[in-house]
């Protein structure tokens, strides 16, 4: 299968998992659903990779734990965001995190210009959402949560490079997931007896974990082996559109034309950060 097609499958799987998660928010609450996604993804990755067979230095473990904490925090606040905002809008705004990293670390005008274009898209999306039919308090909570997710995503990228540089790869992700799950267990661990007692609910949570964490990461690694970083970054520009399509089809969240323009600006900013890399 061509790399772009694999990436589309990865994006669809990722946001289908998010759409399934939205259906569980009334039962457990968005943060708790996200925590279970992290827990079950950690279980799957640990069983698959068995990272304890690797020799770990203290520094490698600390970096992996910090990486996992950023990943867990990002997932939790993002789920809070999509509990209050349309999926496509939330994904587009969250992309300000990696765009900001590209703008700070990049050397060309494209990376710096991208943050301006992305900011225009985010302002438009936020303004349209605030003036829309959603309750204003919901929109404010959603925007704050998604912007926090963007900041966590930026930290995830920086720490992820260190994990990759240490050569731990998926093993580092497994350890990080475990650390993130343990970090937030005091807040959401009280749900364990209820979830374990409900096999159907546990099954849906496992679907969320596999679709939103395990499968996309594995497919991303396959795509990265086939294409360069610049091409991969261009493919990332497809994700806001993919999330919008999933939100429209699965959750009936049809975007307005101003929202489409805002999404296009963010997508363009993602592409700008990619074309600046050689």
Tab-separated table of C-alpha atoms in Angstrom:
chain	number	residue	atom	x	y	z
A	1	UNK	CA	0.000	0.000	0.000
A	2	UNK	CA	1.422	3.463	-0.871
A	3	UNK	CA	2.681	5.545	2.067
A	4	UNK	CA	0.028	8.298	1.648
A	5	UNK	CA	-2.727	5.669	1.706
A	6	UNK	CA	-1.270	4.165	4.878
A	7	UNK	CA	-1.223	7.614	6.422
A	8	UNK	CA	-4.882	8.148	5.546
A	9	UNK	CA	-5.685	4.833	7.241
A	10	UNK	CA	-3.687	5.979	10.278
A	11	UNK	CA	-5.569	9.281	10.464
A	12	UNK	CA	-8.969	7.673	10.006
A	13	UNK	CA	-8.184	5.089	12.691
A	14	UNK	CA	-6.964	7.788	15.061
A	15	UNK	CA	-10.094	9.922	14.793
A	16	UNK	CA	-12.510	7.014	14.609
A	17	UNK	CA	-11.085	6.052	17.983
A	18	UNK	CA	-11.722	9.601	19.174
A	19	UNK	CA	-15.295	9.428	17.857
A	20	UNK	CA	-15.869	6.190	19.791
A	21	UNK	CA	-14.412	7.884	22.873
A	22	UNK	CA	-16.891	10.777	22.563
A	23	UNK	CA	-19.694	8.233	22.909
A	24	UNK	CA	-18.255	7.124	26.254
A	25	UNK	CA	-17.938	10.589	27.791
A	26	UNK	CA	-21.436	10.501	29.327
A	27	UNK	CA	-20.576	7.227	31.060
A	28	UNK	CA	-17.113	7.946	32.454
A	29	UNK	CA	-16.264	11.558	31.678
A	30	UNK	CA	-13.738	12.716	29.083
A	31	UNK	CA	-10.616	12.730	31.312
A	32	UNK	CA	-11.320	9.235	32.636
A	33	UNK	CA	-11.879	7.844	29.125
A	34	UNK	CA	-8.553	9.345	28.076
A	35	UNK	CA	-6.784	7.843	31.087
A	36	UNK	CA	-8.141	4.403	30.209
A	37	UNK	CA	-6.911	4.894	26.649
A	38	UNK	CA	-3.420	5.442	28.072
A	39	UNK	CA	-3.670	2.498	30.489
A	40	UNK	CA	-4.856	-0.006	27.897
A	41	UNK	CA	-2.422	1.236	25.255
A	42	UNK	CA	0.358	0.781	27.813
A	43	UNK	CA	-0.801	-2.782	28.493
A	44	UNK	CA	-0.834	-3.619	24.768
A	45	UNK	CA	2.559	-2.041	24.130
A	46	UNK	CA	4.166	-3.617	27.197
A	47	UNK	CA	2.878	-7.071	26.224
A	48	UNK	CA	4.114	-6.572	22.677
A	49	UNK	CA	7.499	-4.951	23.244
A	50	UNK	CA	8.475	-6.293	26.711
A	51	UNK	CA	10.795	-3.325	27.289
A	52	UNK	CA	12.224	-4.799	30.504
A	53	UNK	CA	14.508	-6.900	28.273
A	54	UNK	CA	16.355	-3.726	27.274
A	55	UNK	CA	19.114	-2.203	29.404
A	56	UNK	CA	17.909	1.164	30.630
A	57	UNK	CA	19.999	3.952	32.078
A	58	UNK	CA	18.473	6.203	34.706
A	59	UNK	CA	18.512	9.096	32.249
A	60	UNK	CA	16.704	7.073	29.560
A	61	UNK	CA	13.998	6.096	32.029
A	62	UNK	CA	13.542	9.693	33.201
A	63	UNK	CA	13.275	10.980	29.626
A	64	UNK	CA	10.780	8.242	28.725
A	65	UNK	CA	8.751	9.033	31.849
A	66	UNK	CA	8.687	12.760	31.038
A	67	UNK	CA	7.703	11.910	27.464
A	68	UNK	CA	4.867	9.729	28.756
A	69	UNK	CA	3.692	12.436	31.155
A	70	UNK	CA	3.477	14.950	28.292
A	71	UNK	CA	1.667	12.390	26.131
A	72	UNK	CA	-0.835	11.521	28.872
A	73	UNK	CA	-1.516	15.174	29.714
A	74	UNK	CA	-1.959	15.962	26.006
A	75	UNK	CA	-4.488	13.162	25.562
A	76	UNK	CA	-6.461	14.066	28.677
A	77	UNK	CA	-6.868	17.769	27.938
A	78	UNK	CA	-7.543	17.019	24.247
A	79	UNK	CA	-10.425	14.754	25.221
A	80	UNK	CA	-11.770	17.521	27.434
A	81	UNK	CA	-11.529	19.753	24.377
A	82	UNK	CA	-13.481	17.447	22.047
A	83	UNK	CA	-16.099	17.049	24.765
A	84	UNK	CA	-16.878	20.757	24.265
A	85	UNK	CA	-15.841	21.489	20.654
A	86	UNK	CA	-16.350	19.857	17.240
A	87	UNK	CA	-13.647	17.277	16.511
A	88	UNK	CA	-12.282	18.994	13.383
A	89	UNK	CA	-12.024	22.389	15.072
A	90	UNK	CA	-10.274	20.906	18.119
A	91	UNK	CA	-7.730	19.027	15.984
A	92	UNK	CA	-6.952	22.112	13.901
A	93	UNK	CA	-6.354	24.292	16.955
A	94	UNK	CA	-4.226	21.599	18.609
A	95	UNK	CA	-1.893	21.694	15.610
A	96	UNK	CA	-0.613	25.091	16.792
A	97	UNK	CA	1.673	23.054	19.080
A	98	UNK	CA	3.799	21.371	16.389
A	99	UNK	CA	3.593	24.468	14.175
A	100	UNK	CA	5.028	26.556	17.035
A	101	UNK	CA	7.854	24.033	17.495
A	102	UNK	CA	8.624	24.251	13.771
A	103	UNK	CA	8.586	28.056	13.944
A	104	UNK	CA	10.973	28.142	16.921
A	105	UNK	CA	13.385	25.508	15.631
A	106	UNK	CA	13.176	26.327	11.923
A	107	UNK	CA	15.546	28.654	10.125
A	108	UNK	CA	13.472	29.772	7.139
A	109	UNK	CA	10.752	32.333	6.605
A	110	UNK	CA	8.211	29.602	5.889
A	111	UNK	CA	8.301	28.229	9.439
A	112	UNK	CA	7.948	31.693	10.944
A	113	UNK	CA	5.240	32.672	8.518
A	114	UNK	CA	3.377	29.441	9.244
A	115	UNK	CA	2.710	30.441	12.847
A	116	UNK	CA	1.089	33.684	11.611
A	117	UNK	CA	-1.109	31.787	9.140
A	118	UNK	CA	-2.016	29.220	11.795
A	119	UNK	CA	-2.840	31.984	14.286
A	120	UNK	CA	-5.212	33.515	11.734
A	121	UNK	CA	-6.925	30.173	11.304
A	122	UNK	CA	-7.196	29.617	15.052
A	123	UNK	CA	-8.606	33.109	15.657
A	124	UNK	CA	-11.195	32.523	12.928
A	125	UNK	CA	-12.129	29.094	14.287
A	126	UNK	CA	-12.351	30.399	17.852
A	127	UNK	CA	-14.429	33.398	16.811
A	128	UNK	CA	-16.834	31.338	14.755
A	129	UNK	CA	-17.186	28.788	17.544
A	130	UNK	CA	-17.806	31.473	20.173
A	131	UNK	CA	-20.524	33.012	17.999
A	132	UNK	CA	-22.064	29.628	17.168
A	133	UNK	CA	-24.851	27.638	18.766
A	134	UNK	CA	-22.694	26.035	21.472
A	135	UNK	CA	-22.978	27.438	25.020
A	136	UNK	CA	-20.304	30.073	25.556
A	137	UNK	CA	-18.987	28.416	28.738
A	138	UNK	CA	-18.542	25.118	26.861
A	139	UNK	CA	-16.629	26.865	24.087
A	140	UNK	CA	-14.321	28.665	26.524
A	141	UNK	CA	-13.535	25.431	28.382
A	142	UNK	CA	-12.973	23.628	25.086
A	143	UNK	CA	-10.664	26.301	23.690
A	144	UNK	CA	-8.570	26.445	26.862
A	145	UNK	CA	-8.317	22.644	26.946
A	146	UNK	CA	-7.284	22.344	23.292
A	147	UNK	CA	-4.698	25.122	23.597
A	148	UNK	CA	-3.312	23.282	26.630
A	149	UNK	CA	-3.206	20.129	24.484
A	150	UNK	CA	-1.270	22.087	21.848
A	151	UNK	CA	1.297	23.110	24.467
A	152	UNK	CA	1.580	19.491	25.647
A	153	UNK	CA	1.993	18.370	22.035
A	154	UNK	CA	4.922	20.754	21.663
A	155	UNK	CA	6.528	19.214	24.756
A	156	UNK	CA	5.743	15.745	23.441
A	157	UNK	CA	7.602	16.513	20.204
A	158	UNK	CA	10.695	17.839	21.976
A	159	UNK	CA	10.820	14.934	24.436
A	160	UNK	CA	9.936	12.433	21.704
A	161	UNK	CA	13.064	13.429	19.799
A	162	UNK	CA	15.122	12.675	22.892
A	163	UNK	CA	13.467	9.274	23.282
A	164	UNK	CA	14.146	8.520	19.627
A	165	UNK	CA	17.708	9.774	19.989
A	166	UNK	CA	18.249	7.327	22.839
A	167	UNK	CA	17.308	4.519	20.462
A	168	UNK	CA	14.459	3.199	22.599
A	169	UNK	CA	11.723	3.863	19.995
A	170	UNK	CA	8.535	1.915	20.669
A	171	UNK	CA	10.042	0.542	23.882
A	172	UNK	CA	10.345	4.133	25.109
A	173	UNK	CA	6.710	4.734	24.152
A	174	UNK	CA	5.648	1.674	26.163
A	175	UNK	CA	7.563	2.856	29.241
A	176	UNK	CA	6.254	6.389	28.754
A	177	UNK	CA	2.660	5.183	28.498
A	178	UNK	CA	3.100	3.249	31.724
A	179	UNK	CA	4.549	6.318	33.465
A	180	UNK	CA	1.707	8.513	32.199
A	181	UNK	CA	-0.894	6.006	33.370
A	182	UNK	CA	0.655	5.803	36.844
A	183	UNK	CA	1.017	9.601	37.079
A	184	UNK	CA	-2.711	10.204	36.619
A	185	UNK	CA	-3.911	7.069	38.433
A	186	UNK	CA	-4.611	8.984	41.691
A	187	UNK	CA	-7.084	11.173	39.776
A	188	UNK	CA	-8.887	8.567	37.676
A	189	UNK	CA	-8.019	5.184	39.184
A	190	UNK	CA	-11.231	5.131	41.213
A	191	UNK	CA	-13.040	4.100	38.011
A	192	UNK	CA	-11.219	0.741	37.874
A	193	UNK	CA	-13.823	-1.370	39.778
A	194	UNK	CA	-16.730	-0.057	37.649
A	195	UNK	CA	-14.911	-0.511	34.340
A	196	UNK	CA	-13.560	-3.983	35.126
A	197	UNK	CA	-17.070	-5.057	36.166
A	198	UNK	CA	-18.456	-3.985	32.760
A	199	UNK	CA	-16.871	-6.097	29.968
A	200	UNK	CA	-18.696	-4.168	27.214
A	201	UNK	CA	-17.395	-0.829	28.472
A	202	UNK	CA	-13.896	-2.263	28.856
A	203	UNK	CA	-14.110	-3.552	25.284
A	204	UNK	CA	-15.035	-0.128	23.919
A	205	UNK	CA	-12.166	1.443	25.857
A	206	UNK	CA	-9.798	-1.133	24.371
A	207	UNK	CA	-11.042	-0.163	20.892
A	208	UNK	CA	-10.264	3.472	21.699
A	209	UNK	CA	-6.783	2.584	22.941
A	210	UNK	CA	-5.893	0.412	19.943
A	211	UNK	CA	-7.409	2.753	17.351
A	212	UNK	CA	-6.142	6.027	18.813
A	213	UNK	CA	-2.755	5.026	20.225
A	214	UNK	CA	-1.366	1.688	19.055
A	215	UNK	CA	-2.345	1.438	15.368
A	216	UNK	CA	-1.589	5.078	14.378
A	217	UNK	CA	1.834	4.982	16.011
A	218	UNK	CA	2.812	1.728	14.306
A	219	UNK	CA	1.566	2.938	10.910
A	220	UNK	CA	3.384	6.254	11.370
A	221	UNK	CA	6.612	4.328	11.873
A	222	UNK	CA	5.977	2.379	8.659
A	223	UNK	CA	5.284	5.597	6.743
A	224	UNK	CA	8.381	7.300	8.163
A	225	UNK	CA	10.548	4.435	6.940
A	226	UNK	CA	9.196	4.938	3.417
A	227	UNK	CA	9.183	8.735	3.123
A	228	UNK	CA	11.296	11.632	4.336
A	229	UNK	CA	10.483	13.983	7.195
A	230	UNK	CA	9.323	16.727	4.833
A	231	UNK	CA	6.894	14.422	3.011
A	232	UNK	CA	5.630	13.077	6.324
A	233	UNK	CA	4.981	16.623	7.518
A	234	UNK	CA	3.013	17.368	4.334
A	235	UNK	CA	0.917	14.285	5.055
A	236	UNK	CA	0.264	15.681	8.541
A	237	UNK	CA	-1.597	18.520	6.846
A	238	UNK	CA	-4.274	15.974	5.935
A	239	UNK	CA	-5.183	15.320	9.574
A	240	UNK	CA	-7.450	18.340	10.265
A	241	UNK	CA	-9.432	17.473	7.131
A	242	UNK	CA	-9.548	13.810	8.158
A	243	UNK	CA	-10.833	14.743	11.619
A	244	UNK	CA	-13.450	17.017	10.072
A	245	UNK	CA	-14.685	14.218	7.795
A	246	UNK	CA	-14.882	11.755	10.694
A	247	UNK	CA	-16.675	14.345	12.848
A	248	UNK	CA	-19.182	15.055	10.067
A	249	UNK	CA	-19.881	11.405	9.212
A	250	UNK	CA	-19.759	9.781	12.638
A	251	UNK	CA	-20.701	12.609	15.021
A	252	UNK	CA	-22.834	14.719	12.628
A	253	UNK	CA	-20.628	17.766	13.283
A	254	UNK	CA	-21.004	19.563	9.952
A	255	UNK	CA	-18.551	22.488	9.577
A	256	UNK	CA	-19.709	25.937	8.493
A	257	UNK	CA	-17.973	27.755	5.641
A	258	UNK	CA	-16.020	30.071	7.995
A	259	UNK	CA	-14.831	26.964	9.860
A	260	UNK	CA	-13.733	25.435	6.550
A	261	UNK	CA	-11.683	28.579	5.851
A	262	UNK	CA	-10.086	28.382	9.309
A	263	UNK	CA	-9.282	24.707	8.802
A	264	UNK	CA	-7.751	25.526	5.406
A	265	UNK	CA	-5.495	28.166	6.988
A	266	UNK	CA	-4.223	25.730	9.621
A	267	UNK	CA	-3.711	23.044	6.963
A	268	UNK	CA	-1.753	25.538	4.873
A	269	UNK	CA	0.396	26.415	7.895
A	270	UNK	CA	1.219	22.737	8.437
A	271	UNK	CA	2.225	22.411	4.787
A	272	UNK	CA	4.381	25.561	5.054
A	273	UNK	CA	6.390	24.085	7.915
A	274	UNK	CA	6.936	20.984	5.802
A	275	UNK	CA	8.049	22.674	2.595
A	276	UNK	CA	10.630	24.604	4.593
A	277	UNK	CA	12.414	21.344	5.537
A	278	UNK	CA	15.004	19.848	3.219
